[in-house]
CSV table of C-alpha atoms in Angstrom, one decimal:
chain,number,residue,atom,x,y,z
A,1,MET,CA,19.1,18.2,-13.5
A,2,ASN,CA,21.9,15.7,-13.3
A,3,PRO,CA,20.6,12.0,-13.3
A,4,ARG,CA,21.0,10.1,-10.1
A,5,PRO,CA,24.2,8.1,-10.3
A,6,ALA,CA,23.8,4.3,-10.7
A,7,PRO,CA,24.0,2.5,-7.4
A,8,PRO,CA,27.0,0.3,-6.7
A,9,VAL,CA,26.6,-3.4,-7.7
A,10,ILE,CA,26.9,-5.2,-4.4
A,11,PHE,CA,24.7,-8.1,-5.1
A,12,ASP,CA,24.6,-10.5,-8.1
A,13,PRO,CA,21.0,-10.7,-9.4
A,14,GLY,CA,21.7,-14.0,-11.0
A,15,ARG,CA,22.9,-15.5,-7.8
A,16,ARG,CA,20.0,-14.0,-6.0
A,17,LEU,CA,17.5,-15.7,-8.3
A,18,ALA,CA,19.3,-19.0,-8.2
A,19,GLY,CA,19.3,-19.0,-4.4
A,20,ARG,CA,15.6,-18.3,-4.5
A,21,ARG,CA,14.9,-21.1,-7.0
A,22,ARG,CA,16.9,-23.5,-4.8
A,23,MET,CA,14.9,-22.4,-1.7
A,24,ARG,CA,11.6,-23.1,-3.4
A,25,SER,CA,12.8,-26.5,-4.5
A,26,LEU,CA,14.0,-27.3,-0.9
A,27,GLN,CA,10.8,-26.1,0.6
A,28,ARG,CA,8.9,-28.5,-1.7
A,29,GLY,CA,11.2,-31.4,-1.3
A,30,ARG,CA,12.2,-31.5,2.3
A,31,PRO,CA,9.5,-32.0,4.9
A,32,GLY,CA,10.2,-29.8,7.9
A,33,ALA,CA,12.5,-27.4,5.9
A,34,ALA,CA,13.4,-24.3,7.9
A,35,ARG,CA,10.9,-21.4,7.5
A,36,PHE,CA,11.1,-19.7,10.9
A,37,VAL,CA,12.3,-16.3,9.5
A,38,MET,CA,9.3,-16.0,7.1
A,39,ASP,CA,6.9,-17.3,9.7
A,40,ASP,CA,8.1,-14.6,12.1
A,41,MET,CA,7.7,-11.9,9.5
A,42,VAL,CA,4.2,-12.9,8.5
A,43,GLU,CA,3.1,-13.0,12.2
A,44,ASP,CA,4.6,-9.6,12.8
A,45,VAL,CA,2.9,-8.0,9.8
A,46,LEU,CA,-0.5,-9.4,10.9
A,47,GLU,CA,0.1,-8.0,14.4
A,48,ARG,CA,1.0,-4.6,13.0
A,49,LEU,CA,-2.1,-4.5,10.8
A,50,ALA,CA,-4.3,-5.4,13.8
A,51,PHE,CA,-2.6,-2.7,16.0
A,52,LEU,CA,-3.0,-0.1,13.2
A,53,ARG,CA,-6.6,-1.2,12.5
A,54,HIS,CA,-5.6,-1.2,8.8
A,55,ALA,CA,-8.0,-3.5,6.9
A,56,PRO,CA,-6.8,-3.3,3.2
A,57,ALA,CA,-9.2,-3.8,0.4
A,58,ARG,CA,-6.4,-4.3,-2.2
A,59,ALA,CA,-3.0,-5.6,-1.2
A,60,LEU,CA,0.3,-6.4,-2.9
A,61,VAL,CA,2.4,-9.1,-1.1
A,62,ILE,CA,5.9,-9.5,-2.4
A,63,GLY,CA,8.3,-12.3,-1.4
A,64,ASP,CA,6.0,-14.4,0.9
A,65,TRP,CA,6.7,-17.8,-0.6
A,66,SER,CA,4.8,-19.5,2.2
A,67,GLY,CA,1.5,-17.9,1.0
A,68,ALA,CA,0.5,-17.5,4.7
A,69,LEU,CA,0.1,-13.7,4.6
A,70,ALA,CA,-1.9,-13.6,1.4
A,71,ALA,CA,-4.2,-16.3,2.8
A,72,ALA,CA,-4.8,-14.4,6.0
A,73,LEU,CA,-5.6,-11.2,4.1
A,74,VAL,CA,-7.9,-13.0,1.7
A,75,ALA,CA,-9.7,-14.4,4.8
A,76,ARG,CA,-10.3,-10.8,5.8
A,77,SER,CA,-11.9,-10.0,2.4
A,78,ALA,CA,-8.9,-8.3,0.8
A,79,GLU,CA,-8.1,-8.6,-2.9
A,80,VAL,CA,-4.5,-9.8,-2.9
A,81,VAL,CA,-1.9,-9.8,-5.7
A,82,ARG,CA,1.1,-12.1,-4.9
A,83,ALA,CA,4.4,-11.3,-6.5
A,84,ASP,CA,8.0,-12.7,-6.3
A,85,PRO,CA,11.3,-12.4,-8.2
A,86,VAL,CA,10.9,-16.2,-8.8
A,87,PRO,CA,7.2,-16.6,-9.1
A,88,GLY,CA,5.5,-19.8,-7.9
A,89,PRO,CA,1.9,-20.9,-8.5
A,90,GLY,CA,-0.5,-17.9,-8.2
A,91,GLU,CA,2.3,-15.3,-8.2
A,92,VAL,CA,3.3,-12.7,-10.7
A,93,PRO,CA,6.9,-11.8,-11.5
A,94,VAL,CA,8.4,-8.7,-10.0
A,95,ALA,CA,11.7,-6.9,-10.1
A,96,GLU,CA,11.8,-4.6,-7.1
A,97,GLU,CA,14.2,-2.0,-8.6
A,98,ARG,CA,11.7,-1.4,-11.5
A,99,PRO,CA,8.3,0.2,-11.5
A,100,PHE,CA,5.4,-2.1,-10.7
A,101,SER,CA,3.0,-2.8,-13.5
A,102,SER,CA,0.0,-1.8,-11.4
A,103,GLY,CA,-0.8,0.5,-8.5
A,104,GLY,CA,-3.5,1.8,-6.3
A,105,PHE,CA,-2.8,-0.7,-3.5
A,106,ASP,CA,-3.8,0.4,0.0
A,107,LEU,CA,-1.2,-2.1,1.4
A,108,VAL,CA,2.1,-3.3,0.0
A,109,VAL,CA,4.2,-5.8,2.0
A,110,SER,CA,7.7,-6.9,1.1
A,111,LEU,CA,9.2,-9.8,3.0
A,112,GLY,CA,12.8,-11.0,3.1
A,113,LEU,CA,13.9,-9.3,-0.1
A,114,LEU,CA,15.0,-5.7,0.3
A,115,ASP,CA,18.3,-6.6,2.0
A,116,THR,CA,19.7,-7.9,-1.3
A,117,VAL,CA,18.7,-5.3,-3.9
A,118,ASN,CA,21.4,-3.0,-5.2
A,119,ASP,CA,19.2,0.1,-5.3
A,120,LEU,CA,17.3,0.1,-2.0
A,121,PRO,CA,16.2,3.7,-2.3
A,122,GLY,CA,14.8,3.0,-5.8
A,123,ALA,CA,13.0,0.0,-4.6
A,124,LEU,CA,11.3,2.0,-1.8
A,125,VAL,CA,10.3,4.7,-4.3
A,126,HIS,CA,8.7,2.1,-6.6
A,127,ILE,CA,6.7,0.6,-3.6
A,128,ARG,CA,5.6,4.1,-2.6
A,129,THR,CA,4.4,4.9,-6.1
A,130,SER,CA,2.4,1.6,-6.3
A,131,LEU,CA,0.4,2.7,-3.2
A,132,ALA,CA,-2.8,4.7,-3.3
A,133,PRO,CA,-2.6,8.0,-1.4
A,134,GLY,CA,-2.6,7.1,2.3
A,135,GLY,CA,-1.7,3.5,1.6
A,136,LEU,CA,0.6,1.6,3.9
A,137,MET,CA,4.0,0.0,3.2
A,138,LEU,CA,5.5,-2.7,5.4
A,139,ALA,CA,8.9,-4.2,4.6
A,140,SER,CA,10.9,-6.7,6.7
A,141,PHE,CA,14.3,-8.1,5.9
A,142,SER,CA,17.5,-9.3,7.5
A,143,GLY,CA,19.3,-6.4,9.2
A,144,ALA,CA,22.7,-5.4,10.6
A,145,GLY,CA,23.9,-7.6,13.4
A,146,SER,CA,22.6,-10.8,11.9
A,147,LEU,CA,24.6,-14.1,12.1
A,148,PRO,CA,27.4,-13.0,14.5
A,149,ALA,CA,28.4,-16.6,15.2
A,150,LEU,CA,28.7,-17.4,11.5
A,151,ARG,CA,30.7,-14.3,11.0
A,152,GLN,CA,33.2,-15.3,13.8
A,153,ALA,CA,33.5,-18.8,12.2
A,154,MET,CA,34.2,-17.4,8.8
A,155,LEU,CA,36.8,-14.9,10.2
A,156,ALA,CA,38.6,-17.8,11.9
A,157,ALA,CA,38.5,-19.8,8.7
A,158,ASP,CA,40.0,-17.0,6.6
A,159,GLY,CA,42.7,-16.1,9.1
A,160,GLU,CA,44.7,-12.9,8.3
A,161,ARG,CA,43.0,-12.4,4.9
A,162,PRO,CA,39.3,-12.4,5.5
A,163,ALA,CA,37.1,-12.7,2.5
A,164,ALA,CA,33.7,-11.0,1.9
A,165,ARG,CA,31.4,-13.9,2.7
A,166,LEU,CA,28.4,-12.2,4.4
A,167,HIS,CA,26.3,-9.3,3.2
A,168,PRO,CA,26.6,-5.7,4.3
A,169,MET,CA,23.3,-5.0,6.1
A,170,VAL,CA,21.0,-2.1,6.8
A,171,ASP,CA,20.5,-1.0,10.5
A,172,VAL,CA,17.4,0.6,12.0
A,173,ARG,CA,18.8,4.1,11.9
A,174,ALA,CA,19.8,3.9,8.2
A,175,GLY,CA,16.3,2.4,7.5
A,176,ALA,CA,14.6,5.4,9.1
A,177,GLN,CA,16.8,7.8,7.0
A,178,LEU,CA,15.9,5.9,3.8
A,179,LEU,CA,12.2,6.2,4.5
A,180,GLN,CA,12.6,10.0,4.9
A,181,ARG,CA,14.7,10.3,1.7
A,182,THR,CA,12.2,8.3,-0.4
A,183,GLY,CA,9.2,10.4,0.5
A,184,TYR,CA,7.2,8.4,3.0
A,185,ALA,CA,4.8,9.9,5.5
A,186,ASP,CA,4.7,8.5,9.1
A,187,PRO,CA,8.1,6.7,8.7
A,188,VAL,CA,8.9,4.1,11.3
A,189,ALA,CA,11.9,1.8,11.4
A,190,ASP,CA,12.4,-0.8,14.2
A,191,GLY,CA,14.2,-4.1,14.7
A,192,ARG,CA,13.9,-7.4,16.7
A,193,SER,CA,16.0,-10.4,17.2
A,194,LEU,CA,15.3,-14.1,16.5
A,195,ARG,CA,17.6,-16.5,18.3
A,196,VAL,CA,18.1,-20.1,17.2
A,197,ARG,CA,20.2,-22.8,18.8
A,198,TYR,CA,22.4,-25.0,16.7
A,199,ALA,CA,24.4,-28.1,17.4
A,200,ALA,CA,26.5,-27.8,14.3
A,201,LEU,CA,27.7,-25.3,11.7
A,202,GLY,CA,26.3,-27.5,8.9
A,203,ARG,CA,22.8,-27.3,10.2
A,204,LEU,CA,23.0,-23.5,10.2
A,205,ALA,CA,24.2,-23.5,6.6
A,206,GLN,CA,21.3,-25.8,5.7
A,207,ASP,CA,18.8,-23.4,7.3
A,208,LEU,CA,20.2,-20.5,5.4
A,209,ARG,CA,19.9,-22.4,2.1
A,210,GLU,CA,16.4,-23.5,2.8
A,211,GLN,CA,15.3,-19.8,3.5
A,212,ALA,CA,17.3,-18.1,0.7
A,213,LEU,CA,19.5,-16.4,3.2
A,214,GLY,CA,22.8,-17.3,1.7
A,215,ASN,CA,25.5,-15.3,0.0
A,216,VAL,CA,24.6,-13.5,-3.2
A,217,LEU,CA,27.4,-11.0,-3.3
A,218,ALA,CA,28.6,-9.9,-6.7
A,219,SER,CA,32.2,-10.4,-5.6
A,220,ARG,CA,32.6,-14.2,-5.0
A,221,ALA,CA,34.8,-15.2,-2.2
A,222,PRO,CA,37.0,-18.3,-2.7
A,223,ALA,CA,35.4,-21.5,-1.5
A,224,LEU,CA,36.7,-22.8,1.9
A,225,ASP,CA,39.1,-25.7,1.6
A,226,ARG,CA,39.1,-28.6,4.0
A,227,THR,CA,41.4,-26.8,6.4
A,228,GLY,CA,39.3,-23.7,6.4
A,229,TYR,CA,36.1,-25.6,7.0
A,230,ARG,CA,37.7,-27.4,9.9
A,231,LEU,CA,38.8,-24.0,11.4
A,232,ALA,CA,35.3,-22.7,10.9
A,233,GLN,CA,33.7,-25.7,12.6
A,234,ALA,CA,36.1,-25.4,15.5
A,235,ALA,CA,35.4,-21.7,16.0
A,236,PHE,CA,31.7,-22.2,15.8
A,237,SER,CA,31.8,-25.1,18.3
A,238,GLY,CA,33.9,-22.9,20.6
A,239,LEU,CA,30.8,-20.6,21.0
A,240,ALA,CA,28.7,-23.4,22.4
A,241,ASP,CA,26.9,-23.1,25.7
A,242,ASP,CA,26.7,-25.7,28.5
A,243,ASP,CA,24.2,-27.7,26.4
A,244,MET,CA,26.7,-27.8,23.5
A,245,ARG,CA,24.5,-25.5,21.4
A,246,VAL,CA,25.5,-22.3,19.7
A,247,ILE,CA,23.0,-19.4,19.8
A,248,GLU,CA,22.8,-17.7,16.4
A,249,THR,CA,21.0,-14.4,16.0
A,250,PHE,CA,18.8,-13.2,13.1
A,251,GLU,CA,18.1,-9.5,13.3
A,252,ILE,CA,14.9,-8.4,11.5
A,253,VAL,CA,14.5,-4.8,10.4
A,254,THR,CA,11.0,-3.6,9.6
A,255,LEU,CA,10.3,-0.4,7.7
A,256,SER,CA,6.8,1.2,7.6
A,257,GLY,CA,5.4,4.3,6.1
A,258,ARG,CA,2.5,5.7,4.0
A,259,ARG,CA,2.2,7.4,0.7
A,260,PRO,CA,1.4,11.0,1.4
A,261,LEU,CA,-2.2,12.1,0.7
A,262,ALA,CA,-1.0,14.9,-1.5
């Protein structure tokens, strides 16, 4: 059997970890730092668990730097292991594209991470193998269609030679196909939109840094010069509504599935 070819290197693991370290520092050091994407993901997971009546005894939570999901599960008598590529207090290190050191979980949740791994099918396989038979996987991350206003602003700044400044992203249809390819039972993929109003491009950029949602592409685009940044600001402001606010959209894709019983 021929080995599976290595996945293309789209994202830079070093930049990814650096952005995550910066996010944790900003979350600690800035009262009121943006966290609305993580808060939405945590709330959604808890609603799904309630709807499915899935009460895990042993759960692995990956990427929830807020700690809110783990706290809610512990309050429901679950044993919870917290993991993160940049572990904080009470968390263990994890590399999503490698096998997990332990298994037998009846719930694994990954939040805000799988959109920037180079081997997404491999990451999904490793999550599946860490589950007990019948165990449930839930993964939420930024999906296709996110940040349309920012994309327009960057295109205006770059002119006739646009640079790769925003990530390629997975849509719901591709997510459903990935779940089937990676051996999940009861695969479901769906999406939802978060809309946030901004008065300035700089505030959007700040929110992205504070939530580790910035550019971690392996191919680095040249930095915008002053002229480019002014063009981006003008294009962004041109999208404003009557209240002088620009509506930016964050698309959240959620994948769910179970490890087959046999």
